Coordinates of N, CA and C and ligand atoms in Angstrom, one line a residue:
M1 N 0.7 -0.8 0.3 CA 0.3 -0.1 -0.1 C 0.5 2.1 -0.1
V2 N 0.5 2.1 -0.9 CA 1.1 3.2 -0.8 C -0.3 5.1 -0.7
A3 N 0.5 4.9 0.2 CA -0.7 6.1 1.0 C -0.2 7.9 0.0
I4 N -1.9 8.0 -0.4 CA -1.8 8.8 -1.0 C -2.6 9.6 0.1
D5 N -2.4 11.0 -0.1 CA -2.8 12.4 0.9 C -3.0 13.3 0.1
Y6 N -4.9 14.1 0.7 CA -4.8 14.4 -0.7 C -6.1 16.3 -0.6
D7 N -5.6 16.6 -1.0 CA -7.0 18.2 -0.4 C -7.2 18.7 -1.7
L8 N -8.7 18.6 -1.5 CA -9.0 19.4 -2.4 C -9.3 21.1 -2.1
E9 N -9.8 22.1 -3.2 CA -10.9 23.4 -3.1 C -11.2 23.1 -3.8
F10 N -12.8 23.8 -3.6 CA -13.5 23.0 -4.6 C -14.6 23.9 -4.2
L11 N -16.0 24.7 -5.0 CA -17.4 25.4 -4.7 C -18.0 24.1 -4.7
E12 N -18.9 24.4 -3.1 CA -19.9 23.5 -3.7 C -21.0 23.7 -3.3
D13 N -22.2 24.1 -4.1 CA -23.6 25.2 -3.4 C -25.0 24.4 -3.0
G14 N -24.3 22.9 -3.1 CA -25.3 22.4 -2.3 C -25.8 21.1 -3.3
R15 N -25.5 21.2 -4.8 CA -25.7 20.0 -5.8 C -24.9 20.1 -6.5
T16 N -24.4 21.0 -6.8 CA -22.7 20.4 -7.2 C -21.7 21.0 -6.8
I17 N -20.0 20.4 -6.9 CA -19.2 20.4 -6.0 C -18.4 20.4 -8.3
D18 N -17.6 22.0 -7.7 CA -16.5 22.3 -8.9 C -14.9 22.3 -8.0
L19 N -14.4 21.6 -8.9 CA -12.7 21.9 -8.2 C -12.0 23.0 -8.3
I20 N -11.4 23.7 -7.4 CA -10.8 24.7 -8.2 C -9.2 24.7 -8.5
S21 N -8.7 23.3 -6.5 CA -7.7 22.9 -6.4 C -7.2 21.5 -6.2
I22 N -5.8 21.4 -6.5 CA -6.3 20.1 -5.6 C -3.9 19.5 -5.3
G23 N -4.5 19.2 -4.4 CA -2.7 18.9 -3.6 C -2.6 17.8 -2.9
M24 N -1.7 16.2 -3.9 CA -1.9 15.2 -3.4 C -0.4 14.6 -3.3
V25 N -0.2 14.0 -2.0 CA 1.2 14.5 -1.1 C 0.5 12.5 -1.9
A26 N 2.4 11.8 -1.8 CA 2.6 9.8 -2.2 C 3.2 9.8 -1.2
D27 N 3.4 8.8 -0.7 CA 4.3 8.0 0.6 C 5.7 7.7 0.2
D28 N 5.4 7.7 -1.2 CA 7.1 7.3 -2.4 C 7.9 8.8 -2.2
G29 N 6.2 10.1 -1.7 CA 7.6 12.0 -2.1 C 7.0 12.4 -3.3
R30 N 6.0 11.4 -3.8 CA 5.6 12.7 -4.8 C 4.5 13.9 -4.4
E31 N 5.0 14.7 -5.7 CA 4.0 15.4 -4.5 C 3.0 16.2 -6.2
Y32 N 2.0 16.2 -6.0 CA 1.0 16.9 -7.3 C 0.1 18.0 -6.6
Y33 N 0.5 19.7 -7.9 CA -0.4 20.5 -6.9 C -1.4 20.8 -8.4
A34 N -2.6 21.1 -9.0 CA -2.4 22.3 -10.2 C -3.8 22.7 -8.5
V35 N -4.6 24.0 -10.5 CA -5.8 24.5 -9.8 C -6.4 24.7 -11.5
S36 N -7.5 24.7 -10.7 CA -7.8 23.8 -12.7 C -8.7 25.7 -13.4
S37 N -8.6 25.9 -14.4 CA -8.7 26.6 -15.8 C -9.8 27.5 -15.9
D38 N -10.6 26.0 -15.5 CA -12.4 25.6 -16.3 C -13.2 26.1 -15.2
A39 N -12.6 26.1 -13.4 CA -13.3 26.1 -12.5 C -14.3 27.0 -12.4
P40 N -15.5 27.0 -12.1 CA -16.6 28.4 -12.9 C -16.4 30.2 -11.3
W41 N -15.4 30.6 -12.1 CA -14.8 32.1 -11.3 C -15.9 32.9 -11.1
D42 N -16.7 32.9 -11.9 CA -17.9 34.3 -11.3 C -17.9 33.8 -9.6
E43 N -18.5 32.6 -10.7 CA -19.6 32.4 -9.4 C -18.6 31.9 -7.7
I44 N -17.0 31.3 -7.5 CA -16.6 30.9 -6.7 C -16.4 32.3 -6.0
K45 N -16.4 34.1 -7.2 CA -16.0 35.4 -6.0 C -17.3 35.9 -5.5
K46 N -18.2 35.4 -5.9 CA -19.7 35.2 -5.3 C -19.4 34.7 -4.5
S47 N -18.5 33.4 -3.7 CA -18.5 33.3 -2.1 C -17.2 34.4 -1.4
D48 N -17.9 35.2 -0.3 CA -17.1 35.9 0.0 C -15.8 35.0 1.5
W49 N -16.3 34.4 2.0 CA -15.5 32.7 2.1 C -14.3 31.9 1.4
L50 N -15.2 32.2 -0.3 CA -13.5 31.1 -0.6 C -12.9 32.7 -1.3
V51 N -13.5 32.9 -1.4 CA -12.1 34.6 -1.8 C -11.0 35.4 -0.4
R52 N -11.4 34.7 0.6 CA -11.0 35.1 1.7 C -9.9 34.2 2.2
N53 N -10.4 33.0 2.2 CA -9.6 31.5 2.1 C -8.6 31.1 0.9
V54 N -10.0 31.1 0.7 CA -8.8 30.0 -0.7 C -8.4 30.8 -2.0
L55 N -8.6 32.1 -2.7 CA -7.8 32.9 -3.6 C -6.4 33.1 -3.4
P56 N -6.2 33.6 -1.7 CA -4.8 34.0 -1.8 C -4.0 33.7 -1.8
S57 N -4.0 31.7 -2.0 CA -2.9 31.1 -2.2 C -2.8 30.4 -4.1
L58 N -3.6 30.9 -4.7 CA -3.8 31.0 -5.8 C -3.2 31.6 -6.3
P59 N -2.6 31.1 -8.3 CA -1.4 32.3 -8.8 C -2.4 32.7 -9.3
L60 N -2.5 33.8 -9.2 CA -2.8 35.1 -10.1 C -2.5 36.2 -10.9
V61 N -4.1 37.1 -11.6 CA -2.9 36.4 -12.2 C -2.2 39.2 -11.8
S62 N -3.2 39.9 -10.7 CA -2.3 40.7 -10.6 C -3.0 40.5 -8.9
R63 N -2.8 41.0 -7.6 CA -2.8 41.0 -5.7 C -3.6 41.2 -5.4
S64 N -3.5 42.9 -6.4 CA -3.7 44.2 -5.8 C -4.7 44.0 -5.5
A65 N -5.9 43.9 -7.0 CA -7.2 43.8 -7.0 C -7.7 42.8 -5.5
L66 N -7.1 41.8 -5.1 CA -7.4 40.8 -4.0 C -7.5 41.4 -3.1
D67 N -5.7 41.8 -2.9 CA -6.2 43.1 -1.3 C -6.4 44.0 -0.7
G68 N -6.7 44.4 -2.1 CA -8.6 45.5 -1.6 C -9.2 45.3 -1.4
Y69 N -9.8 43.6 -1.7 CA -10.8 42.9 -0.9 C -10.8 42.7 0.3
L70 N -9.5 41.9 0.3 CA -9.7 42.1 1.6 C -9.2 42.5 2.9
K71 N -8.9 44.1 2.3 CA -8.6 45.4 3.0 C -10.3 45.6 4.0
I72 N -11.1 44.9 3.3 CA -12.6 45.6 4.1 C -12.9 44.4 4.5
P73 N -13.8 44.8 5.7 CA -14.3 44.0 6.7 C -15.4 43.1 6.4
Q74 N -15.7 41.8 6.8 CA -16.3 40.6 6.2 C -17.8 41.0 6.2
N75 N -18.0 41.2 4.6 CA -19.6 41.5 4.3 C -20.0 42.6 4.3
S76 N -18.9 43.3 4.2 CA -19.6 44.8 4.0 C -20.3 44.5 2.4
H77 N -21.6 46.2 2.9 CA -21.4 46.7 2.0 C -21.6 47.9 0.8
P78 N -21.3 48.4 -0.1 CA -21.5 47.4 -1.2 C -20.2 47.0 -1.2
K79 N -20.1 45.7 -1.6 CA -18.9 45.1 -1.7 C -17.9 45.7 -3.1
P80 N -16.3 45.7 -2.3 CA -15.0 45.5 -3.5 C -15.5 44.9 -4.6
S81 N -15.1 45.3 -5.9 CA -15.4 44.9 -7.1 C -13.8 43.3 -7.3
L82 N -14.5 42.1 -7.9 CA -13.5 41.8 -7.9 C -13.0 41.2 -9.7
Q83 N -13.9 42.3 -9.9 CA -13.9 42.2 -12.1 C -12.2 41.9 -12.2
Y84 N -11.0 42.1 -11.9 CA -9.7 42.5 -12.5 C -9.2 41.1 -11.4
V85 N -9.7 40.3 -10.3 CA -9.3 39.1 -10.7 C -9.9 38.1 -10.6
A86 N -8.5 37.5 -11.8 CA -8.4 36.2 -12.2 C -7.6 35.6 -12.5
V87 N -7.6 34.1 -12.4 CA -6.4 32.5 -12.7 C -5.6 33.4 -13.6
N88 N -4.0 33.7 -12.7 CA -3.1 33.2 -14.3 C -2.7 32.3 -15.0
T89 N -3.1 32.1 -16.2 CA -2.8 30.8 -17.1 C -1.8 30.7 -17.9
R90 N -0.8 31.6 -16.9 CA 0.3 31.8 -18.1 C 1.6 31.0 -16.8
D91 N 0.6 30.7 -15.6 CA 1.1 29.9 -14.3 C 0.8 28.7 -15.5
T92 N 2.1 27.5 -14.8 CA 2.3 26.0 -15.5 C 1.8 25.3 -14.4
Q93 N 0.5 26.0 -13.4 CA 0.2 25.3 -12.0 C -1.5 25.2 -12.4
V94 N -1.5 26.8 -13.3 CA -3.0 26.7 -13.6 C -3.4 25.9 -14.7
K95 N -4.8 24.8 -15.2 CA -4.9 23.3 -15.7 C -5.4 23.5 -16.1
P96 N -6.4 23.6 -17.6 CA -8.0 22.3 -17.4 C -7.9 21.2 -17.6
Q97 N -9.1 21.3 -17.0 CA -10.1 20.0 -16.2 C -8.7 18.8 -16.6
W98 N -9.4 18.3 -17.5 CA -8.8 18.0 -18.5 C -7.3 17.2 -18.1
V99 N -6.5 18.0 -18.3 CA -5.1 17.0 -18.5 C -4.6 17.0 -16.8
I100 N -6.0 18.6 -15.8 CA -5.8 17.5 -14.6 C -6.0 16.0 -14.2
A101 N -6.7 15.9 -14.5 CA -7.8 14.3 -15.1 C -6.8 13.5 -15.3
N102 N -6.6 13.8 -16.0 CA -4.7 12.6 -17.7 C -3.7 12.5 -15.8
E103 N -3.4 14.1 -15.5 CA -2.1 14.5 -14.5 C -2.1 13.3 -12.9
V104 N -3.7 13.1 -12.7 CA -3.7 13.2 -11.1 C -4.2 11.5 -11.7
R105 N -5.1 11.1 -12.1 CA -4.1 9.7 -12.8 C -3.5 8.8 -13.0
D106 N -2.5 9.7 -13.2 CA -1.2 9.6 -13.7 C -0.4 8.8 -12.3
F107 N -0.8 9.8 -11.6 CA -0.1 10.3 -10.5 C -0.5 8.8 -9.2
I108 N -1.9 9.2 -8.9 CA -2.0 7.6 -8.5 C -1.6 6.1 -8.9
Q109 N -2.1 6.0 -10.6 CA -1.3 4.6 -11.0 C 0.1 4.7 -10.8
A110 N 1.0 5.6 -9.9 CA 1.5 5.6 -10.4 C 2.8 4.0 -9.8
T111 N 1.4 4.3 -8.7 CA 1.5 3.0 -8.0 C 0.6 2.0 -7.8
D112 N 1.5 0.6 -7.7 CA 0.3 -0.2 -7.9 C -1.1 -0.3 -7.1
D113 N -0.9 -0.4 -5.9 CA -1.7 -0.7 -4.5 C -2.0 1.1 -4.1
A114 N -2.3 2.4 -4.4 CA -2.6 3.0 -3.9 C -4.1 3.9 -2.1
E115 N -3.7 4.1 -2.5 CA -4.8 4.5 -0.6 C -4.8 5.9 -0.5
L116 N -6.4 6.2 -1.0 CA -6.6 6.9 -0.6 C -7.1 8.7 0.4
W117 N -6.4 8.7 1.2 CA -6.8 10.2 2.8 C -6.6 11.4 2.8
A118 N -8.4 11.2 3.5 CA -8.2 12.8 3.5 C -8.4 13.3 4.1
N119 N -9.0 15.0 5.0 CA -9.9 15.1 6.6 C -11.2 15.4 6.1
Y120 N -12.2 14.9 6.4 CA -13.6 15.1 5.4 C -13.9 14.6 4.6
G121 N -13.8 13.3 3.7 CA -12.5 13.6 2.9 C -14.1 13.7 1.7
A122 N -15.2 13.5 2.0 CA -16.5 12.7 1.7 C -17.0 13.0 -0.1
Y123 N -17.1 15.2 0.2 CA -17.5 15.4 -1.3 C -15.4 15.6 -1.6
D124 N -14.0 15.7 -0.9 CA -13.4 15.5 -2.3 C -13.5 14.0 -2.3
H125 N -13.9 13.0 -2.5 CA -13.3 11.5 -2.7 C -14.2 12.3 -4.3
V126 N -15.6 12.4 -4.1 CA -16.9 12.6 -5.2 C -16.5 13.8 -5.9
C127 N -15.5 15.1 -5.4 CA -14.7 15.4 -5.9 C -14.2 15.6 -7.2
L128 N -13.2 14.4 -7.0 CA -12.1 13.4 -7.4 C -12.6 12.4 -8.3
A129 N -13.9 12.0 -8.2 CA -13.7 11.2 -9.0 C -14.8 11.4 -10.3
Q130 N -15.4 13.1 -10.0 CA -15.5 13.3 -10.8 C -15.2 14.2 -12.4
L131 N -14.0 14.2 -12.1 CA -12.6 14.3 -12.7 C -13.4 13.8 -14.2
W132 N -13.1 12.8 -13.8 CA -13.6 11.2 -15.1 C -14.7 11.4 -15.1
G133 N -15.6 12.0 -14.8 CA -17.3 11.7 -14.9 C -18.0 10.9 -14.1
P134 N -18.9 10.1 -14.7 CA -20.1 8.8 -14.1 C -18.4 8.2 -13.1
M135 N -19.1 7.7 -12.3 CA -18.4 6.0 -11.3 C -18.3 4.7 -12.1
V136 N -19.0 4.8 -12.5 CA -18.1 4.2 -13.4 C -17.6 3.7 -15.1
A137 N -16.8 5.5 -14.7 CA -15.2 5.9 -15.4 C -14.2 5.9 -14.3
L138 N -14.5 5.3 -13.8 CA -13.9 4.7 -12.4 C -11.9 5.7 -13.7
P139 N -10.8 5.2 -13.4 CA -9.5 4.8 -13.9 C -9.4 3.3 -13.2
S140 N -9.1 2.6 -13.5 CA -8.5 1.3 -13.2 C -7.1 1.6 -11.9
G141 N -6.9 1.5 -10.7 CA -6.4 0.9 -10.3 C -6.6 3.2 -8.8
V142 N -7.6 4.0 -10.0 CA -8.0 4.4 -9.2 C -9.3 4.1 -7.4
P143 N -8.1 3.9 -5.9 CA -9.5 2.9 -5.0 C -10.7 4.1 -5.1
M144 N -12.0 3.3 -5.8 CA -14.3 3.3 -5.6 C -14.2 4.8 -3.9
F145 N -13.2 4.5 -3.1 CA -13.1 5.2 -1.6 C -12.3 6.2 -1.1
T146 N -12.1 7.2 -0.4 CA -10.9 7.3 0.2 C -11.5 7.4 2.1
N147 N -10.0 6.6 2.3 CA -9.7 6.7 4.1 C -10.2 8.3 5.1
D148 N -11.3 8.7 5.8 CA -10.5 9.2 6.3 C -10.4 9.6 7.0
I149 N -8.8 10.3 7.6 CA -8.4 11.5 8.8 C -9.6 11.0 10.5
Q150 N -10.4 11.5 10.2 CA -11.5 11.7 11.6 C -12.3 10.4 11.9
Q151 N -11.5 8.9 10.4 CA -12.6 8.2 11.1 C -11.3 7.3 12.2
E152 N -10.7 7.5 12.0 CA -9.1 6.8 12.2 C -9.3 8.2 13.6
A153 N -9.6 8.6 13.2 CA -9.4 9.4 15.2 C -10.7 9.5 15.3
R154 N -11.3 9.4 15.2 CA -12.3 8.3 16.1 C -12.2 7.0 16.3
R155 N -11.5 6.0 16.2 CA -11.5 5.4 15.9 C -10.5 5.2 17.5
Q156 N -9.4 6.0 17.2 CA -8.9 5.9 18.5 C -9.3 6.8 19.6
G157 N -10.6 8.0 19.2 CA -10.7 7.5 21.0 C -11.0 9.4 21.1
L158 N -10.0 9.6 20.0 CA -9.2 11.5 19.9 C -10.5 12.7 18.8
S159 N -10.4 13.9 19.5 CA -11.2 14.2 18.4 C -10.4 15.7 18.1
W160 N -10.2 16.3 17.2 CA -10.0 16.9 16.3 C -8.4 18.0 17.6
D161 N -9.0 18.3 18.2 CA -8.1 19.9 19.5 C -7.0 18.6 19.9
D162 N -6.8 17.0 19.9 CA -5.6 16.3 19.6 C -4.4 16.0 19.0
L163 N -5.1 16.3 17.5 CA -4.5 16.3 16.5 C -3.4 17.1 16.3
P164 N -2.5 16.8 16.1 CA -0.9 17.6 15.0 C -2.2 19.3 14.4
K165 N -0.9 20.6 15.2 CA -2.1 21.9 14.7 C -1.9 22.0 12.5
Q166 N -2.4 22.6 12.1 CA -1.3 22.2 10.8 C -0.7 24.3 10.7
E167 N 0.9 24.1 10.8 CA 1.4 25.8 11.1 C 1.2 26.6 10.1
S168 N 0.7 26.2 8.9 CA 0.4 27.2 7.8 C -0.2 27.0 6.6
G169 N -0.1 28.1 5.8 CA -1.1 27.8 4.7 C -2.5 26.9 4.5
E170 N -2.7 27.3 5.9 CA -5.0 26.6 5.3 C -5.6 26.8 3.9
H171 N -6.0 26.0 4.0 CA -7.1 26.2 2.4 C -6.3 26.2 1.3
N172 N -4.5 26.5 1.6 CA -4.4 26.3 0.1 C -3.8 24.0 0.0
A173 N -4.3 23.8 -0.7 CA -4.5 22.3 -1.1 C -3.2 21.3 -0.7
L174 N -2.8 22.1 -2.0 CA -1.3 21.2 -1.5 C -0.2 21.3 0.3
A175 N -0.7 21.6 0.6 CA -0.1 22.7 1.9 C -1.3 21.9 3.3
D176 N -2.8 21.9 3.3 CA -3.8 21.1 3.5 C -3.5 20.1 3.1
A177 N -2.9 19.2 2.2 CA -2.5 18.0 1.7 C -1.2 17.7 2.2
L178 N -0.4 18.3 2.5 CA 0.9 17.6 3.3 C 0.5 17.6 5.0
H179 N -0.9 18.4 5.3 CA -1.2 18.4 6.6 C -1.2 17.2 7.5
N180 N -2.2 16.7 5.8 CA -3.5 15.8 6.4 C -2.1 14.2 6.1
Q181 N -1.2 14.5 5.9 CA -0.4 13.4 5.6 C 0.3 13.7 6.5
T182 N 0.6 14.3 7.8 CA 1.8 14.7 9.3 C -0.2 14.1 10.1
V183 N -1.1 14.2 10.1 CA -2.4 14.1 10.7 C -2.1 12.1 10.7
R184 N -2.0 11.8 9.5 CA -2.5 10.0 9.7 C -1.2 8.7 10.0
R185 N -0.1 10.0 9.4 CA 1.3 8.6 9.8 C 1.8 9.2 11.4
W186 N 1.3 10.4 12.6 CA 0.7 10.9 13.3 C -0.2 9.1 14.4
L187 N -0.8 9.7 13.7 CA -2.3 8.4 14.0 C -1.9 6.8 13.9
A188 N -1.1 6.9 12.5 CA -0.5 5.7 12.0 C 0.3 5.0 13.3
E189 N 0.5 5.9 13.1 CA 2.4 5.6 14.9 C 2.1 5.8 16.0
R190 N 0.7 6.1 16.4 CA -0.3 5.8 17.6 C -0.6 4.9 17.7
A191 N -1.5 4.0 16.7 CA -1.8 2.9 16.5 C -1.3 1.5 16.6
Q192 N -0.4 2.8 16.4 CA 1.2 0.5 16.4 C 1.7 0.5 18.2
K193 N 1.4 2.2 19.1 CA 2.1 1.9 20.6 C 1.4 1.2 21.0
Ligands
LIG1 MG1 -8.4 22.7 1.8

């Protein structure tokens, strides 16, 4: 088994889950990070939470428009314009979703026996699997489920407050994936004692 810890940032509205960015780290040392150029940016920019928490670590054309927004208190009216906030398609981390689908498939298939892990990962798993369309189109070698750090913590009688804390980069998908790896390894070590 090669564990792959991952995290997605996404827009969800109770009906659909749209990928914004994905970070993956494998126990063999490989890392992957991408931002979808196909994400519904106009909708994303309507979400104050996503603008404040997810957009700041994405490769943007210009940071100044976002910085102007971030200076204003949450839920101010009228909201500052985000018209000029856009992901930078000249950044190699920004890719069409079909490219991300191919690269993520290759990343997972590079190990014979991948095991997926995420934190509160139900939505992450669905959004990941939908990279390739319906459930029946899941590429071979891509697990049909994601193990959840929360479930392992619960099994060990631990709550979130008992687990190692994330030092920085929260809501950057790669930083979150790396933190998931830290927590998952910490739990695995603890289980062996
Ligand atoms: Mg995250």
